[in-house]
Coordinates of C-alpha atoms in Angstrom, one line a residue:
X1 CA -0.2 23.3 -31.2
X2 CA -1.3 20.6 -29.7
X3 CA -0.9 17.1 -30.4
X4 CA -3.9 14.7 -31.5
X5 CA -4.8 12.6 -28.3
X6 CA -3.8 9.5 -30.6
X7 CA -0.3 10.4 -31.4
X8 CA 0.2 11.5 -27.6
X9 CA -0.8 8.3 -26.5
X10 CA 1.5 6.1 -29.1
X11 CA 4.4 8.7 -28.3
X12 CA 3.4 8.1 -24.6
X13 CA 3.8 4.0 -25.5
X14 CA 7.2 4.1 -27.2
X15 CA 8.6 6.3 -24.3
X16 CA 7.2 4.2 -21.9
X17 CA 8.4 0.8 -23.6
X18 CA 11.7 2.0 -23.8
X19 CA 11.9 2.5 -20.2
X20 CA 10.7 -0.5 -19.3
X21 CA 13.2 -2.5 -21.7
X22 CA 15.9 -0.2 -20.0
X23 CA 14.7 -1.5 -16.6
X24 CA 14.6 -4.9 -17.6
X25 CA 18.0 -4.7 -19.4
X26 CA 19.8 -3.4 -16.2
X27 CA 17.6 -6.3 -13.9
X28 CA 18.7 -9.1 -16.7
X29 CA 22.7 -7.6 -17.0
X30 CA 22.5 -8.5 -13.2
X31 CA 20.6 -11.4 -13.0
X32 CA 23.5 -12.6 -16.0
X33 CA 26.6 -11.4 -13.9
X34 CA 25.4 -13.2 -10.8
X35 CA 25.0 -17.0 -13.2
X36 CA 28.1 -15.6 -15.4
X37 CA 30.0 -15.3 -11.6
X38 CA 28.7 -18.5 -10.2
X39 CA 29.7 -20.5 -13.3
X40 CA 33.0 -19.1 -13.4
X41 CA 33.6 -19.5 -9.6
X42 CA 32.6 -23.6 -9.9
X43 CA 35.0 -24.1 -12.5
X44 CA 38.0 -22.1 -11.1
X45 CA 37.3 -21.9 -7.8
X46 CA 35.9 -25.2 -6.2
X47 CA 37.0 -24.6 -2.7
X48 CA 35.0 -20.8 -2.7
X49 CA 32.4 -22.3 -4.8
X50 CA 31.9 -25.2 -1.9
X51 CA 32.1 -22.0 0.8
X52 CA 29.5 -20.3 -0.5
X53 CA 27.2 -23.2 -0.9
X54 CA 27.8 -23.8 3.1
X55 CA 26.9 -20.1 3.5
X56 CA 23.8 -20.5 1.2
X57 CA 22.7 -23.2 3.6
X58 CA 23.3 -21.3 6.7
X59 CA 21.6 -18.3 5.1
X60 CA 18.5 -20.1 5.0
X61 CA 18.3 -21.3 8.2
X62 CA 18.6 -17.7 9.2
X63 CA 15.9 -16.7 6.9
X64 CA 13.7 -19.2 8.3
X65 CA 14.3 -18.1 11.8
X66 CA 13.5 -14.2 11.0
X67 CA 10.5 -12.7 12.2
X68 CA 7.7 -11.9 9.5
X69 CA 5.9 -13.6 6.7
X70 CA 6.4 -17.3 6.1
X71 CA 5.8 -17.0 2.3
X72 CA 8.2 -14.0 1.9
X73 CA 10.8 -16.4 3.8
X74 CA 10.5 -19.4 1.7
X75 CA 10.1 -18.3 -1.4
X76 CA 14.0 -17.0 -1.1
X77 CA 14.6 -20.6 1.0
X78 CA 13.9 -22.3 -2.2
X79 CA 16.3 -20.8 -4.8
X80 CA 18.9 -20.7 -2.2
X81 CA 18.6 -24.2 -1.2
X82 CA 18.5 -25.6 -4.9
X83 CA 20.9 -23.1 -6.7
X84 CA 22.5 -22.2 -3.9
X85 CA 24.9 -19.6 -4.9
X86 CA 22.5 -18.0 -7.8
X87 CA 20.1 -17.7 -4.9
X88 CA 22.0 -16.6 -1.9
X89 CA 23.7 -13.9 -4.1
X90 CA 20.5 -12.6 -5.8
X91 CA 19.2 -12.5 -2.2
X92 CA 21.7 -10.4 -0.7
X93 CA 21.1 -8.0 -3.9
X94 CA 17.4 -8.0 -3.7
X95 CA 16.4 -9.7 -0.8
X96 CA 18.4 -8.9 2.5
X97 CA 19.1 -6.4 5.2
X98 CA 20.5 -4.1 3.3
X99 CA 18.4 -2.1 0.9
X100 CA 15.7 -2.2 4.1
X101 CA 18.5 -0.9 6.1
X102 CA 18.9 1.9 3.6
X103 CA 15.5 2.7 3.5
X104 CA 15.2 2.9 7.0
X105 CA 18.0 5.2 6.9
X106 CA 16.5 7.7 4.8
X107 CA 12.9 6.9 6.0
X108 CA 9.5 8.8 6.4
X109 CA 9.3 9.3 10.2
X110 CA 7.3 7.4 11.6
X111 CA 5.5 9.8 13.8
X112 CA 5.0 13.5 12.7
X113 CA 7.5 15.8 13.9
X114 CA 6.7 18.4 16.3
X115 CA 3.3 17.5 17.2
X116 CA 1.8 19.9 19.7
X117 CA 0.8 18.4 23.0
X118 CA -2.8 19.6 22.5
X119 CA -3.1 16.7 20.1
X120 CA -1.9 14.3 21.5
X121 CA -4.0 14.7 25.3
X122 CA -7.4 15.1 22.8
X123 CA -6.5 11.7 21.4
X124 CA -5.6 10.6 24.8
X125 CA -9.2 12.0 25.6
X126 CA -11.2 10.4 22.6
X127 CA -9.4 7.0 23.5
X128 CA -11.5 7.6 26.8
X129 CA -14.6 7.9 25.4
X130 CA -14.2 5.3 23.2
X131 CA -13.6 3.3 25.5
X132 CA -16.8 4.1 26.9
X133 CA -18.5 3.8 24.1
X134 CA -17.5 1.3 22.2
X135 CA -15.1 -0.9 24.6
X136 CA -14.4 -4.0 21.9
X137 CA -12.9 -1.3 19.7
X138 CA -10.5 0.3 22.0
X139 CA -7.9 -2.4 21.6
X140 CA -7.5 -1.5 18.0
X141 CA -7.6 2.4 18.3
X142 CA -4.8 1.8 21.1
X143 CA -2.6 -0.6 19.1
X144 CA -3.0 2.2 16.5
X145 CA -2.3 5.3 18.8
X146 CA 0.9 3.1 20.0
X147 CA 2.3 3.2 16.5
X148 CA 1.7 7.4 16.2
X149 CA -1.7 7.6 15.0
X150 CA -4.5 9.9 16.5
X151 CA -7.5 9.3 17.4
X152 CA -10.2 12.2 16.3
X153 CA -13.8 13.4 17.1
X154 CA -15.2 16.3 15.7
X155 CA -14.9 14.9 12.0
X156 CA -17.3 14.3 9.4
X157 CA -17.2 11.1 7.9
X158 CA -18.8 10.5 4.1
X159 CA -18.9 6.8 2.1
X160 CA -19.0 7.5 -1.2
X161 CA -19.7 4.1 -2.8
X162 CA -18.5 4.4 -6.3
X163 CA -15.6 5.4 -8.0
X164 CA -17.4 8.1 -10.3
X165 CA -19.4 9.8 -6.6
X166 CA -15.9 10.2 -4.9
X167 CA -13.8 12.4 -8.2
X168 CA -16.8 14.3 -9.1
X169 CA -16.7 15.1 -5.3
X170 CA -12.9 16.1 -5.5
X171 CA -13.4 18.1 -8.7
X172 CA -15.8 20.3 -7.3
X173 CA -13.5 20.8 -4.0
X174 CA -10.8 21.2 -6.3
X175 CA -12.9 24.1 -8.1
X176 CA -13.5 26.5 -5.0
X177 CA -9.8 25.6 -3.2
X178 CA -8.8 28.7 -1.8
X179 CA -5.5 28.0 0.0
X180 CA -3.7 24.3 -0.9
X181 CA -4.7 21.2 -2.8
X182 CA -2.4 17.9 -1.9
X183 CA -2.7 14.8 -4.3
X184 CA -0.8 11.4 -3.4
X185 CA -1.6 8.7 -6.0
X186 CA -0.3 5.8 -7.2
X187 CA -1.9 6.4 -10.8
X188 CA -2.7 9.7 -12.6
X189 CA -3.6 8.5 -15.6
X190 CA -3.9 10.7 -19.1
X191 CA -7.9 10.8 -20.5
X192 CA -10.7 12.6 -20.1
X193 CA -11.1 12.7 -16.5
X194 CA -7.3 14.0 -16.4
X195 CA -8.5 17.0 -18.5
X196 CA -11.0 18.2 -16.6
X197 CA -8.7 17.4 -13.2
X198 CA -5.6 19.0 -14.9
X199 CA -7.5 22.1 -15.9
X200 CA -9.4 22.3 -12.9
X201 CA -5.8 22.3 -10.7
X202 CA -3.6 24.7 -13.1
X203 CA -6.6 27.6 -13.3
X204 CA -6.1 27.3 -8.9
X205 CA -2.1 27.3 -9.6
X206 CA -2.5 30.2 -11.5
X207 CA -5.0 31.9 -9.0
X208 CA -2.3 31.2 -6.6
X209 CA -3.4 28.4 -4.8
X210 CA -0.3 26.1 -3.4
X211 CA -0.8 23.0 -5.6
X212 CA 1.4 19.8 -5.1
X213 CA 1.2 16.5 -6.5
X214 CA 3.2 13.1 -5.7
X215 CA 2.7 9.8 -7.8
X216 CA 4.3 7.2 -8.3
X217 CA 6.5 6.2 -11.5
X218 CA 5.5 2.8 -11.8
X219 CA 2.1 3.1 -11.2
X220 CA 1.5 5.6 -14.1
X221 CA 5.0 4.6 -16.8
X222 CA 2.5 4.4 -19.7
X223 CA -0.3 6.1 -18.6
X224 CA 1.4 9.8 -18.3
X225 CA 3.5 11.6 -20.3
X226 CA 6.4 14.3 -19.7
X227 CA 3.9 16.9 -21.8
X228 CA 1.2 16.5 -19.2
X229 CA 3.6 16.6 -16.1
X230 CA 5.4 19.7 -18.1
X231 CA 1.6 21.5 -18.4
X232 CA 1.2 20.9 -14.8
X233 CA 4.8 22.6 -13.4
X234 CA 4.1 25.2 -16.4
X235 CA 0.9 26.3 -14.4
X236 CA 3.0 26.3 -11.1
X237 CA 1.5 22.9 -9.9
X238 CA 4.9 21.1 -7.6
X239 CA 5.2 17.8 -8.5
X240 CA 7.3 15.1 -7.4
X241 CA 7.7 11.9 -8.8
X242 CA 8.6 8.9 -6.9
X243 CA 11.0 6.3 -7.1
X244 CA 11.6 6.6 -10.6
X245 CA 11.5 3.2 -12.2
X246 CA 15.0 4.0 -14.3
X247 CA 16.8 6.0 -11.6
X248 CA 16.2 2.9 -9.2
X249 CA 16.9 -0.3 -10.4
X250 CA 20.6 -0.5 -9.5
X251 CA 19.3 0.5 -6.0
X252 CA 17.1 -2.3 -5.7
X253 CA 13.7 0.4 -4.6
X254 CA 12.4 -1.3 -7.8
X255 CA 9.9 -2.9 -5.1
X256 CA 8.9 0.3 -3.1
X257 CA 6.0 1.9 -4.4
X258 CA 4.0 4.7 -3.6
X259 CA 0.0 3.1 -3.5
X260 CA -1.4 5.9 -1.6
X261 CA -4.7 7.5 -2.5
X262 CA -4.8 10.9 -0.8
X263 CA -6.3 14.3 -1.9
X264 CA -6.6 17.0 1.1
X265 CA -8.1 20.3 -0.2
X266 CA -7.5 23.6 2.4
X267 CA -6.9 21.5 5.5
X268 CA -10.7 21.0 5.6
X269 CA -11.1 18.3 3.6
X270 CA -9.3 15.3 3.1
X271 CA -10.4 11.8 0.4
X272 CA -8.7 8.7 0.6
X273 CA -10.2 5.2 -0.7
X274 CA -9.1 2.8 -3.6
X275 CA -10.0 5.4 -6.2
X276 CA -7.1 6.5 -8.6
X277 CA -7.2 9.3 -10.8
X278 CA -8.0 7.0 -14.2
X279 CA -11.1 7.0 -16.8
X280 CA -11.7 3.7 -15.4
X281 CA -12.6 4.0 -12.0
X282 CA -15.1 6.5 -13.2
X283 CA -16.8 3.8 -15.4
X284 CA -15.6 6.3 -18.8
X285 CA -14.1 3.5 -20.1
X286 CA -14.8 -0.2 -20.0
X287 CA -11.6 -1.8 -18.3
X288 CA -13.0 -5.7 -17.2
X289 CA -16.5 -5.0 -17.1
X290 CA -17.7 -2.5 -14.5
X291 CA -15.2 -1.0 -12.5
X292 CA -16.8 -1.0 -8.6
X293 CA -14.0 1.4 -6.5
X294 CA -15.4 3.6 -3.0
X295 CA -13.0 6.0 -0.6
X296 CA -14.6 8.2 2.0
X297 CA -14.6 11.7 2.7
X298 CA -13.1 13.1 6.0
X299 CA -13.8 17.1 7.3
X300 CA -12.6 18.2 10.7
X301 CA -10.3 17.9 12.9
X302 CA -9.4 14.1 11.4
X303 CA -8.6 15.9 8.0
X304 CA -5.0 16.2 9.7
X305 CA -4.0 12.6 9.9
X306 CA -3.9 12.5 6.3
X307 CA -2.6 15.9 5.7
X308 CA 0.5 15.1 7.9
X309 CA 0.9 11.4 5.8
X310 CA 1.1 14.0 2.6
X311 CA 3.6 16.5 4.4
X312 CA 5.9 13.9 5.8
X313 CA 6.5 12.2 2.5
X314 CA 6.8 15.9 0.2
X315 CA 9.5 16.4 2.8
X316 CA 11.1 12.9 2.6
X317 CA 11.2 13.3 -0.9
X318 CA 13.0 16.4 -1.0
X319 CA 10.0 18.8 -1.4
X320 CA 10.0 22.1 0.3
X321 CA 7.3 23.7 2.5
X322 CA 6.1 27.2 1.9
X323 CA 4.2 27.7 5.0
X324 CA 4.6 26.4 8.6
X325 CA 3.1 23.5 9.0
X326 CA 0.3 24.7 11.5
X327 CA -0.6 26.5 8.2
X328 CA -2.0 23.1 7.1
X329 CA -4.2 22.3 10.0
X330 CA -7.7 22.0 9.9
X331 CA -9.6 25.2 10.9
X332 CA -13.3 23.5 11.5
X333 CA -14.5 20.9 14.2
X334 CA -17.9 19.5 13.2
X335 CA -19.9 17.7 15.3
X336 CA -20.5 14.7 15.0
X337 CA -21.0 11.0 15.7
X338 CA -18.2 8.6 16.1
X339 CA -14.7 8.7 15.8
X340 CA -11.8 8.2 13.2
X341 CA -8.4 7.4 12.6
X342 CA -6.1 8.0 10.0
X343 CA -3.2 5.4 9.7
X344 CA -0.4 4.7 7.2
X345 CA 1.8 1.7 6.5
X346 CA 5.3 1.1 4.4
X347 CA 8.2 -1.1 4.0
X348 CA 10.5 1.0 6.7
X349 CA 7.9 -0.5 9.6
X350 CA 9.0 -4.0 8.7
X351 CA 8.7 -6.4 10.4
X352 CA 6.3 -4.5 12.1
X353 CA 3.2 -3.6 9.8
X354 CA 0.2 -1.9 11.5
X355 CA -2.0 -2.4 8.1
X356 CA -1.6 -6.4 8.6
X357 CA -1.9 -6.1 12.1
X358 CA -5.0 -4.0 12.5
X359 CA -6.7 -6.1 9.9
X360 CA -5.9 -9.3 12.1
X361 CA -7.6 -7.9 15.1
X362 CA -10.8 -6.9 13.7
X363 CA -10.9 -10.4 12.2
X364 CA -10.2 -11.6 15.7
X365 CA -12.5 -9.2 17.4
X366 CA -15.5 -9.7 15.4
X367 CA -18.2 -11.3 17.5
X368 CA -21.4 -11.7 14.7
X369 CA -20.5 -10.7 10.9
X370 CA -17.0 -9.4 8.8
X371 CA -17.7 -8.4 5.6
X372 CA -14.4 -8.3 3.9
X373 CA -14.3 -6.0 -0.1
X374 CA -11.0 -6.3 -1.7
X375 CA -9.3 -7.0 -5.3
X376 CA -6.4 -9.1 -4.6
X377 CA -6.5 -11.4 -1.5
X378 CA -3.0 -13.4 -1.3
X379 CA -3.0 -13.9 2.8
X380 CA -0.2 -15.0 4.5
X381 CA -0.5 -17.7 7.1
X382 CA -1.9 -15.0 9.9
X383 CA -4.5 -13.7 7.9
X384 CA -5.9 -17.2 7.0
X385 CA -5.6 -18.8 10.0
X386 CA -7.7 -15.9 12.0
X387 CA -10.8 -16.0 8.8
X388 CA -10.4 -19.3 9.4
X389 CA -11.0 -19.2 13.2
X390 CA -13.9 -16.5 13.1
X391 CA -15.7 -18.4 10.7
X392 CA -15.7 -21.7 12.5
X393 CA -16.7 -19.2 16.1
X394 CA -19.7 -18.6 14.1
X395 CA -18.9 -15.6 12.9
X396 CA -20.9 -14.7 9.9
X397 CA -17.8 -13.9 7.2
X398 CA -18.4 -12.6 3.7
X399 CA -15.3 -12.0 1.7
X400 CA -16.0 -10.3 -1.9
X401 CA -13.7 -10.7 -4.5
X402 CA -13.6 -9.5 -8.6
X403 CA -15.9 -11.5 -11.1
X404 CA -13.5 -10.4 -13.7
X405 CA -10.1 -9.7 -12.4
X406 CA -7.8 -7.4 -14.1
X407 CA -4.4 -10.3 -13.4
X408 CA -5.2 -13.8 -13.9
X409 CA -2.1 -14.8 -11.7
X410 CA -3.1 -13.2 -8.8
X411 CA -7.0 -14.2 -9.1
X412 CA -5.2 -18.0 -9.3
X413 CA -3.5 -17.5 -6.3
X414 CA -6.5 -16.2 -4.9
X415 CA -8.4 -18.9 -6.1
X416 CA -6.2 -21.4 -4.0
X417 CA -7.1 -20.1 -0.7
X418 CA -11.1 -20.4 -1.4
X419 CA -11.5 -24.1 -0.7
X420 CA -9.9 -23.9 2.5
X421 CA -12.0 -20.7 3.5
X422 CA -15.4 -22.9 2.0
X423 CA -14.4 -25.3 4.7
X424 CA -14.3 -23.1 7.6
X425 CA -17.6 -21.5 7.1
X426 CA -16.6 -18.8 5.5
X427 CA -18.6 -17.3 2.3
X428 CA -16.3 -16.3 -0.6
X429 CA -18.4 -14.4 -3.5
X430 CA -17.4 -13.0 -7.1
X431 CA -18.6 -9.3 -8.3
X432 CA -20.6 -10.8 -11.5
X433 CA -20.8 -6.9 -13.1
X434 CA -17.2 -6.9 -12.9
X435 CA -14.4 -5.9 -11.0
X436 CA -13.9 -5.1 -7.7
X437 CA -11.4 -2.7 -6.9
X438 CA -12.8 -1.4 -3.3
X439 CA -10.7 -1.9 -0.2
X440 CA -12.7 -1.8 2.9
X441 CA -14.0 -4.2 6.1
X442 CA -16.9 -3.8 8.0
X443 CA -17.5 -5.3 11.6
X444 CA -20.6 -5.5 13.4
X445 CA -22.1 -2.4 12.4
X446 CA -19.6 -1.0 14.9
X447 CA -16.0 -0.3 12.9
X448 CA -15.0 -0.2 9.4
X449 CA -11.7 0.3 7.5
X450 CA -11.8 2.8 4.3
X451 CA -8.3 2.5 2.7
X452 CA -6.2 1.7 -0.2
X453 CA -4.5 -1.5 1.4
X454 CA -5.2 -5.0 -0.7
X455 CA -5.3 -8.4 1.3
X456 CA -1.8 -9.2 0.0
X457 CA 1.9 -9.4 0.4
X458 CA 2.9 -6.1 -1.1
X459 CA 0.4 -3.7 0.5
X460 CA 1.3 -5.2 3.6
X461 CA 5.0 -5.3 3.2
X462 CA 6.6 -3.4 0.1
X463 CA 4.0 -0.3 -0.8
X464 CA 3.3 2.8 0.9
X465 CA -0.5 2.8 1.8
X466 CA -2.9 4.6 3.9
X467 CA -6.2 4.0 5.5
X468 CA -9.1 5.6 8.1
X469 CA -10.2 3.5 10.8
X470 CA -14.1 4.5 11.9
X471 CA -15.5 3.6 15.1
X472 CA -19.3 4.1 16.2
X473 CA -19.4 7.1 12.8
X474 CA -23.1 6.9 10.7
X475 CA -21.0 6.2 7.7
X476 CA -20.1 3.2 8.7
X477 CA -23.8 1.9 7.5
X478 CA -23.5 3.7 4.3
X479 CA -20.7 1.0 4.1
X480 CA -22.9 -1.2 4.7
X481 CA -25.8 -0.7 2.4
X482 CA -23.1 -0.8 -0.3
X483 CA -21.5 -4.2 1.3
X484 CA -25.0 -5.5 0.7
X485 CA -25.5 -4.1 -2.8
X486 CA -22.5 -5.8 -3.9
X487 CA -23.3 -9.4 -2.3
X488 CA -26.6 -8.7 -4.5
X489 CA -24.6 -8.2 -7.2
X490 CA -22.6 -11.0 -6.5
X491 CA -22.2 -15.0 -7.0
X492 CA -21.9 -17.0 -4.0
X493 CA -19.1 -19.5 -5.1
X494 CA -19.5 -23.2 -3.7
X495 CA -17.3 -26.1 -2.9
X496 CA -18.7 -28.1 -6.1
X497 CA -17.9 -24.8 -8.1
X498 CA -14.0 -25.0 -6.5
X499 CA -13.5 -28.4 -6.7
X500 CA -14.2 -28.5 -10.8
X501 CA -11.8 -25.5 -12.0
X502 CA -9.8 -25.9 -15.0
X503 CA -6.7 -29.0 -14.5
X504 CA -4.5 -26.2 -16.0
X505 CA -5.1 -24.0 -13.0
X506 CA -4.9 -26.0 -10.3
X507 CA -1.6 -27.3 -11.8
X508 CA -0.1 -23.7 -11.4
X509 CA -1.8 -22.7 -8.7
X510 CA 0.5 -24.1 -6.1
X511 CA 3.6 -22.7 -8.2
X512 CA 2.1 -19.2 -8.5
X513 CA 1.7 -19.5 -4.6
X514 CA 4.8 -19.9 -3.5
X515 CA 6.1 -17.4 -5.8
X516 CA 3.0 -14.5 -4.8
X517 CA 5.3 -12.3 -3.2
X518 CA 6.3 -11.0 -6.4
X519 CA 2.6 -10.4 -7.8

């Protein structure tokens, strides 16, 4: 029999507290030995105590000196400069070369294997036309086609501007699947949409259709529970679970997290956006007023760039195929207006991250408006700098942030960056209805990104995220209209308004900001 919903979900608690307080237990029994070692080491040990303090120091000159984000870099400068052995070890544990190294190691590869060489001369041949078409936006689809990502015509491109539009959408796909269904999500979360979703993909497991799933541990430790993952592999739905949260911690992965949003259904079809598999982001619940989410719908021959994302990781995760993976590929080429591109970003790219970098060169490349939508904006010194520059060129920049956000330390954070942007022409707005989960950019009617990448440290450095670059595609003004339907929506915020928030916030703001890399 089954259990009442209630019960589930207070089981689901206590299972998911404990593992949590297990986590925490085995971060805090490190965090103790390192103070416990240093301690011991100053009283018995002066001479390797003083040593180490001279390596602390060198150890932050080389951190300074390494490529990549200024605020990563100093926020491990400071606790290695003023408790320098505390800091220096606690950075080679959870801060240095050698969990990335690790990674890298045992990486996703960053180009799909065994690409035919059909694909890659019809991306060669889109770039041409592009190039034609649209020449300010070829920079960006080459930077992109450098790193391993093609670029597609023949694709249909659909905005679907809320949360609710985009998993009806998917359900209904999911209903007539006839060959594969391929979920990637950083939640799947237990409630009434779950219900419908989890019935919806056991009756096609059970009708034969090749069903897998990946999400990520963290993202869903007390929102799912081993009952519903055992229903799922019961029906014959794969699913793989990543970076478990308990098996990890002594590894250090604690970090690494899967924030992909990625649904492909027969090869044909392909979803990806900021839209997780939750009651919220369907508006069924009330979680911080209204919940405002958008992804985008992809058919044709661009369905593969996502596909391929899903395939690499099921393999780097130990999954097996059961089909060749020209199986997989699209079968359809619609035509259309426009072009797309798929693109992914994780931590084994570092220092080298094509989300951060694309997003810095449609800033830089926008000649008369940028219309920025995201939930969490904590830049780094790059991304500020170049808003900061196109809004003193004249460029006409909106950036649209939550009215209610669902973290105050991150919205404070946030909040410290607006006064600068307010004196660089650039308009900063608050989503009065509530909050604003959508990740997307818009630039001059011309290109757009569609993704699930946030304006922040850890979708640019430590998560796993994905994204579709459009160029010239009709969608692109369905973007648009929506842009403009949130900016309605919205609260222009003013210098005054800055300059008068609470003393208690601005006190912590700049503490929170050197410490955002952990947010």
């Amino acid at each position: 029999m089954k259990k009442p919903r209630l019960q589930q979900r207070g089981e689901r608690r206590i299972a998911a507290a404990l593992r949590i307080a297990l986590a925490a237990a085995l971060l805090a029994v490190q965090v103790l030995f390192v103070v416990l070692t240093t301690r011991y080491l100053k009283d018995h040990f002066a001479l390797i105590y003083g040593a180490l303090e001279g390596i602390a120091l060198i150890t932050a000159l080389y951190i300074y000196n390494k490529p990549g984000d200024l605020s990563y870099r100093v926020a491990w400068i400071i606790p290695i400069l003023f408790v320098p052995v505390v800091g220096l070890i606690l950075y080679l544990l959870w801060g240095g070369d050698t969990q990335r190294k690790r990674l890298q190691r045992q990486t996703v590869p960053k180009l799909p294997p065994e690409e035919p060489e059909s694909l890659r001369n019809r991306s060669a041949l889109n770039a041409d036309r592009l190039q034609r078409a649209l020449p300010g936006w070829s920079r960006v689809s080459q930077y992109l086609s450098s790193r391993g990502f093609y670029l597609y015509q023949n694709t249909k491109a659909v905005y679907l501007p809320e949360g609710a539009l985009l998993l009806e959408d998917i359900l209904g796909r999911i209903k007539a699947a006839e060959r594969f269904i391929f979920m990637e999500y950083f939640i799947l979360a237990e409630g009434k949409l779950w219900d419908r979703m989890s019935a919806a993909l056991c009756e096609r497991a059970r009708s034969g259709v090749e069903v897998k799933i990946i999400f990520d541990d963290f993202g869903n430790i007390k929102r799912f529970s081993a009952e519903s993952l055992q229903t799922l592999r019961d029906a014959g739905v794969e699913v793989i679970v990543f970076n478990p949260v308990h098996e990890y911690v002594n590894r250090l992965y604690f970090n690494y997290r899967d924030h992909r949003k990625i649904t492909v259904i027969d090869g044909e079809t392909a979803y990806t956006g900021g839209v997780n598999i939750a009651d919220e982001y369907a508006n069924l619940i009330d979680r911080f007023g209204y919940w405002k989410d958008s992804g985008i719908r992809l058919e044709g021959e661009g369905v593969w760039g996502l596909t391929a994302a899903f395939l690499n990781m099921w393999s780097f995760l130990g999954g097996e195929l059961h089909e060749e993976r020209d199986y997989y590929r699209p079968h359809t080429s619609p035509a259309t207006d426009g072009f797309c591109q798929p693109f992914l970003d994780g931590p084994q790219n570092n220092p080298d991250n094509p989300a951060e970098d694309t997003f810095l060169q449609l800033i830089g490349s926008a000649r008369r408006f940028l219309y920025i939508t995201t939930p969490y904006f904590i830049p780094d010194e790059n991304i500020m700098r170049a808003l900061c520059i196109a809004g003193d060129g004249g460029v006409d920049v909106r950036l649209m942030l939550p009215g209610t956000p669902d973290h105050w330390y991150a919205d404070a954070v946030a909040d410290s960056y607006i006064g600068e942007l307010l004196e660089h022409h650039v308009k900063v707005y608050r989503y009065t209805p509530g909050f604003l989960h959508a990740k997307s950019i818009m630039v001059d009617r011309e290109t757009a990104f569609v993704g699930s990448v946030n304006f922040d440290y850890r979708s640019f450095e430590l998560h796993y995220e994905c994204g579709v670059m459009l160029y010239g595609a009709s969608a692109i003004e369905s973007l648009l209209e929506d842009m403009d339907g949130i900016l309605d929506k919205s609260h222009a915020v003013t210098p005054e308004e800055w300059a008068h928030r609470g003393l208690l916030r601005r006190m912590f703001e700049p503490i929170l900001r050197v410490f955002s890399i952990w947010m």
